[in-house]
Coordinates of C-alpha atoms in Angstrom, one line a residue:
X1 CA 40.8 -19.4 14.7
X2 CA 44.2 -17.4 14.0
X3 CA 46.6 -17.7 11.0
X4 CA 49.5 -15.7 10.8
X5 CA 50.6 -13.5 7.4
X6 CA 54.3 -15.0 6.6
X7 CA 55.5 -11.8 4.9
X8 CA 54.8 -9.2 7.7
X9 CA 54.1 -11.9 10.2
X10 CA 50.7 -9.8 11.4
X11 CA 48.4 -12.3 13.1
X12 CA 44.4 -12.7 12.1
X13 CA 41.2 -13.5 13.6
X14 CA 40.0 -15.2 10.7
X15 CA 36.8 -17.6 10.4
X16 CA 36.0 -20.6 8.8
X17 CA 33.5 -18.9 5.8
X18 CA 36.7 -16.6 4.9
X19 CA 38.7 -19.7 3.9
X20 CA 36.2 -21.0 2.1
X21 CA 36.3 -19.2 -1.2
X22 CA 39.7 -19.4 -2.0
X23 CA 40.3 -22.9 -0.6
X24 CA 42.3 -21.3 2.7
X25 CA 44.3 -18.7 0.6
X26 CA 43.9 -15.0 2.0
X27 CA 45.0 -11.5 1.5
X28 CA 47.0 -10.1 4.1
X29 CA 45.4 -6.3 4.9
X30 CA 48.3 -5.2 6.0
X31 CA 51.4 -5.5 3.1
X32 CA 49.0 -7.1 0.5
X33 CA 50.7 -10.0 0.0
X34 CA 48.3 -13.7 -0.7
X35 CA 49.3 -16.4 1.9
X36 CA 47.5 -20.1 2.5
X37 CA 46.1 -19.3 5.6
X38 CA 46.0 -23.1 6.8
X39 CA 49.5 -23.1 6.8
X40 CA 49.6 -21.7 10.0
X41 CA 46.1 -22.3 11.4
X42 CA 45.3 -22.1 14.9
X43 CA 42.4 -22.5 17.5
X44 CA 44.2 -20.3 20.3
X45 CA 47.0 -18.1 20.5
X46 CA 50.6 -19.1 21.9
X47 CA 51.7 -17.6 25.5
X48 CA 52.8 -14.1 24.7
X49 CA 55.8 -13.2 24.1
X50 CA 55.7 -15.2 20.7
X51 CA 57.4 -14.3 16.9
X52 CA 55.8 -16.8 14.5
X53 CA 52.5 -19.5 14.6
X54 CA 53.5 -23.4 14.4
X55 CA 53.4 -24.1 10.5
X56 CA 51.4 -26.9 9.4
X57 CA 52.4 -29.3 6.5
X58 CA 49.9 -28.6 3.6
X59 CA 51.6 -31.9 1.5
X60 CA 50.2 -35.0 3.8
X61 CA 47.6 -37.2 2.3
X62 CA 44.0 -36.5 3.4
X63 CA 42.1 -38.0 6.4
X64 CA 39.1 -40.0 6.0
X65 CA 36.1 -39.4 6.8
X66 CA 34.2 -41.9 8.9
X67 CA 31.2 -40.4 10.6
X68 CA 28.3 -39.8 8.0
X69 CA 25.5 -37.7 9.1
X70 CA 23.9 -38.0 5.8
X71 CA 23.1 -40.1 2.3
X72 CA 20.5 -38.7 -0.1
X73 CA 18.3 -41.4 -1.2
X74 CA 18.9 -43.2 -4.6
X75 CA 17.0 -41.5 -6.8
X76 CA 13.9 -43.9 -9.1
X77 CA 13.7 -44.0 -12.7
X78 CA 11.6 -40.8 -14.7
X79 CA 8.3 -42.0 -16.5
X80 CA 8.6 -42.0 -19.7
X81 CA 6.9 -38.5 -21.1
X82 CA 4.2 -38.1 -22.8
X83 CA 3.8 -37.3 -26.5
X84 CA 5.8 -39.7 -27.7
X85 CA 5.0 -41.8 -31.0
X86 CA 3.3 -45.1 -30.0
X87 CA 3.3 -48.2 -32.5
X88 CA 0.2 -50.0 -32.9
X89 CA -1.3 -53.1 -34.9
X90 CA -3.2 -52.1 -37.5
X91 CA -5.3 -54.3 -40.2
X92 CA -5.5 -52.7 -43.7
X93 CA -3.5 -49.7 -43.3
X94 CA -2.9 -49.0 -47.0
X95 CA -6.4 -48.7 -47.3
X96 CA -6.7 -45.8 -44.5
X97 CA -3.6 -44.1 -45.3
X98 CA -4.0 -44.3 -49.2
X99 CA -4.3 -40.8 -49.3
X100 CA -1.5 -40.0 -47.5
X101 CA 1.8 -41.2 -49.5
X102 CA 0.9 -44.9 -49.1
X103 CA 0.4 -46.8 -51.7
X104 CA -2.3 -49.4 -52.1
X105 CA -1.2 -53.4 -52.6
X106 CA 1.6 -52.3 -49.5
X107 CA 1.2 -55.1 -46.7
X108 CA 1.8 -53.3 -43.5
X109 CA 1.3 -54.9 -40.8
X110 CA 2.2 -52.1 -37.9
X111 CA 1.9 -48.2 -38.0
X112 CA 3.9 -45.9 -36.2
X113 CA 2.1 -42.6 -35.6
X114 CA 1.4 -39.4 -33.5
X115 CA -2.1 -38.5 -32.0
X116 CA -3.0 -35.2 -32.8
X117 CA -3.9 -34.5 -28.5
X118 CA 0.0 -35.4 -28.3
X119 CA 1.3 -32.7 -31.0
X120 CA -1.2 -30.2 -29.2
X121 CA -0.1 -31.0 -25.8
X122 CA 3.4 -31.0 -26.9
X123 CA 2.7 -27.2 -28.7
X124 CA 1.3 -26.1 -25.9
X125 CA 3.9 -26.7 -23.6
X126 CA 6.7 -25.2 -25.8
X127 CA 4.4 -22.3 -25.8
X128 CA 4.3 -22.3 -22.1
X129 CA 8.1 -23.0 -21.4
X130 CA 8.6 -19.7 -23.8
X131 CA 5.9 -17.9 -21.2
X132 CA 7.4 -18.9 -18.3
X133 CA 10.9 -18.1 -19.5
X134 CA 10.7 -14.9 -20.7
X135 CA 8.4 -13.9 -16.8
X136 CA 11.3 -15.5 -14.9
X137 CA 14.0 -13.1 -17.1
X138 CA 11.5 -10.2 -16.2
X139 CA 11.8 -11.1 -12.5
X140 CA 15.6 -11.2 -12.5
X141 CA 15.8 -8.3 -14.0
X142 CA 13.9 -6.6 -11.1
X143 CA 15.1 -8.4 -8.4
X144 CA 18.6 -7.0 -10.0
X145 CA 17.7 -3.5 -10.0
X146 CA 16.1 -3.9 -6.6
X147 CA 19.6 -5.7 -5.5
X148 CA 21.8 -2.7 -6.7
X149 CA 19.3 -0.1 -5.0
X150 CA 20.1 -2.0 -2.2
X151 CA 23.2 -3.2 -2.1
X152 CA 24.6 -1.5 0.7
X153 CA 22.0 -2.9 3.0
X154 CA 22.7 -6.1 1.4
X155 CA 26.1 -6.5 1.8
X156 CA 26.1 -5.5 5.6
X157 CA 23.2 -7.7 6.0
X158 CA 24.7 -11.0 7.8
X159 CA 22.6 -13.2 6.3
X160 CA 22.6 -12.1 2.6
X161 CA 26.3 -10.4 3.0
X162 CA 28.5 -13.6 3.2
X163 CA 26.7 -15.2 0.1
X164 CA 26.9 -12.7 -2.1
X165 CA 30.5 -12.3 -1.1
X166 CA 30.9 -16.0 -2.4
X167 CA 28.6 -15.5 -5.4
X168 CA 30.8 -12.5 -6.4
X169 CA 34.5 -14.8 -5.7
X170 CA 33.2 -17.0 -8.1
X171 CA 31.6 -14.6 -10.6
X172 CA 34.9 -12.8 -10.3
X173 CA 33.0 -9.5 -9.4
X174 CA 33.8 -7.2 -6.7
X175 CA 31.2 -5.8 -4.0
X176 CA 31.2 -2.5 -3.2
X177 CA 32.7 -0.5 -0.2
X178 CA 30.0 -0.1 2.4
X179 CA 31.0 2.3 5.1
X180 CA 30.1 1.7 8.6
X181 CA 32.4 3.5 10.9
X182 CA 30.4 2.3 13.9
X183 CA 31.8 -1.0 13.7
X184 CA 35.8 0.0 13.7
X185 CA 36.9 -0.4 17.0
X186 CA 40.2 1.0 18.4
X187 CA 42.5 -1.9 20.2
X188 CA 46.1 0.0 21.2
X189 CA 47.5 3.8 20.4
X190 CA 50.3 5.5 21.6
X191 CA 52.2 8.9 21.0
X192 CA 55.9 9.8 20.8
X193 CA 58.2 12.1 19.8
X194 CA 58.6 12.0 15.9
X195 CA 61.9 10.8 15.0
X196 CA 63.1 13.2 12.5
X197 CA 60.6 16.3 12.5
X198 CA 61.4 18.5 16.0
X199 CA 57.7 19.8 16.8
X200 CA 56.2 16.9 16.1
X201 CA 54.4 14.1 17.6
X202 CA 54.4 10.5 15.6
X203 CA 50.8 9.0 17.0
X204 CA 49.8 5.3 15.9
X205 CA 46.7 3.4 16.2
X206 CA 45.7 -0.3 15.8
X207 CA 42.2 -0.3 14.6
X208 CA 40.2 -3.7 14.3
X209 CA 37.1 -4.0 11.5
X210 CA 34.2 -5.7 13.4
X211 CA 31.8 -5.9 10.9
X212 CA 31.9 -9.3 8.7
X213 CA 32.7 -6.9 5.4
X214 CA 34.7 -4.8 3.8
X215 CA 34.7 -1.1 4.3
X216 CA 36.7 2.0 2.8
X217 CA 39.1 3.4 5.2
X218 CA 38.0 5.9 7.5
X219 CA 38.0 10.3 8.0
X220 CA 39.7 9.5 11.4
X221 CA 39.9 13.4 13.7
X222 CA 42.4 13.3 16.3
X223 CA 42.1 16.0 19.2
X224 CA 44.7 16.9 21.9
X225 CA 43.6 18.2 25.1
X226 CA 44.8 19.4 27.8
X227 CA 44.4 17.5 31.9
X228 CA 41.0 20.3 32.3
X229 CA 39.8 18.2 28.9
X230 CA 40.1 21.7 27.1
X231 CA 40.9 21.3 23.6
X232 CA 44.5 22.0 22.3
X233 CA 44.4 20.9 19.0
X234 CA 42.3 18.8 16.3
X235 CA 43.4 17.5 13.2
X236 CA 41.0 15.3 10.2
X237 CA 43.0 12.8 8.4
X238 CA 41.9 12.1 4.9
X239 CA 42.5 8.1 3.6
X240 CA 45.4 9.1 1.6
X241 CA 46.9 10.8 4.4
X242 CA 47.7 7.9 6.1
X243 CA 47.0 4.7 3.5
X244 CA 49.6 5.8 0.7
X245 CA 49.0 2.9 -1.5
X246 CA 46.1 3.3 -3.6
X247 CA 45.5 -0.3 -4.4
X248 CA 45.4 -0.7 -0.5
X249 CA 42.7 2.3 -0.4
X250 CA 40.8 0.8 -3.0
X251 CA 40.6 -2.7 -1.5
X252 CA 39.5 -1.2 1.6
X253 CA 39.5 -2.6 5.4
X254 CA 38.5 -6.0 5.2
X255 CA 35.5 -7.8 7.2
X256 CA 37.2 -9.1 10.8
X257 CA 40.9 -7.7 10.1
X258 CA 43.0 -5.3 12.0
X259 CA 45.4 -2.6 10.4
X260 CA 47.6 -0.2 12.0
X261 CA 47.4 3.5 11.4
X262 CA 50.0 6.3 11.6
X263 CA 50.0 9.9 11.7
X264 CA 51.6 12.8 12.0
X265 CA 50.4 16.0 14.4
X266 CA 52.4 18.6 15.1
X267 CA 53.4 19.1 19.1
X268 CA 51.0 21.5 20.7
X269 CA 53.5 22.0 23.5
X270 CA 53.7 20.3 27.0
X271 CA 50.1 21.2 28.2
X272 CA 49.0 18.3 25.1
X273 CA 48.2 15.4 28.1
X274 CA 45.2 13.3 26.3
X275 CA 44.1 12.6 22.7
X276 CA 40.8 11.1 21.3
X277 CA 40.2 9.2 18.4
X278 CA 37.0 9.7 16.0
X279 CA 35.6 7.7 12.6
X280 CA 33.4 8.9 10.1

């Protein structure tokens, strides 16, 4: 599916567990800005040339649902529990609980009492809960600890990766950055001229994430040859040499988006034929 940011009008690849956490609302990776991604929906692209996506109206009622392809059971009573105080007939209590705050002469015909087997079991089993409590605490605790060792081979994991990106949208948390520059992929570059500087050379890249998370921006090394493949010049570009807003930095490049790089070389001269492009 493809939605389309309406600030910047850059179009996504999105899927359908990305619209999921914020109820179809996403950030665009590109200016920033938060857009409802269902406003513009769509299963295939429009025949290129095209400016905007067909918007959808977001203020209809809903559809119903009519196909069911499943109804839990309806669910029998509990049993009563155990343990609790049962009420029996009993001739002559004042004579059997005279030493117990009842007087004699009383006519009681019913008693209402507690075995003692039920006030064990029922000690027993807060003693137990308490156990059992306090071992599961120990066991999150590890499993934490374990989880944060290993959190960068959790987060790329793509089984474990897209729930704890949910768990953490609703905990309000933030996963980390986990680079992987083996999954950026380069769609479109091209070179020119730079418009203002005379010996320089204006070269811009469109690169796509592939992997399903977010990752920090790249080192990205250009190098200019020549047509023998003889290398002219090489140049490393640092994140904040070409992402100049630090919130953008921070953020990172998000699972499945695209984002378009640009840098500035200076001209090697006319022997410069053929550039490369690198990640770490």
């Amino acid at each position: 599916m493809y939605t389309q940011c309406p600030e910047c009008l850059t179009v996504y690849k999105v899927e359908a567990e990305s619209l999921v956490p914020a109820c179809g609302c996403l950030r665009c990776g590109h200016c920033g800005s938060i857009f409802n991604a269902l406003g513009t929906l769509a299963a295939q692209l429009p025949p290129e040339p095209f400016t905007r996506l067909v918007e959808h109206a977001l203020d209809q009622d809903p559809p119903l649902a009519e196909v069911a392809v499943f109804r839990p059971r309806v669910a029998e009573p509990a049993p009563e529990p155990a343990g609790m105080p049962i009420t029996v007939p009993v001739e002559g209590a004042a004579e059997i609980h005279a030493g117990e705050g009842v007087q004699e002469g009383e006519d009681f015909t019913q008693l209402t009492f507690t075995p003692r087997f039920a006030r064990e079991t029922k000690r027993r089993s807060w003693r137990t809960a308490a156990w059992v409590s306090v071992c599961l605490l120990l066991v999150l605790g590890l499993g934490a600890q374990l989880a944060w060792a290993k959190r960068d081979s959790l987060v790329a994991d793509p089984t474990f990766g897209p729930a704890l990106q949910t768990a953490c949208t609703v905990l309000g948390c933030e996963l980390p950055l986990v680079a992987a520059p083996g999954e950026l992929r380069l769609l479109a570059r091209d070179v020119e001229q730079h418009p203002s500087v005379p010996d320089g050379l204006l070269i811009t890249a469109s690169v796509h994430n592939d992997a399903r998370f977010a990752q920090p921006y790249p080192v990205v090394t250009i190098v200019l040859s020549d047509a023998n493949g003889q290398r002219l010049a090489m140049r490393r570009f640092q994140p904040e040499d070409y992402v100049g807003d630090a919130a953008i930095r921070t953020r990172g490049l998000a699972g499945g988006a695209t984002t378009a790089m640009v840098f500035e070389v200076q001209d090697p001269g006319q022997h410069a034929v053929a550039f490369a492009f690198s990640f770490e």
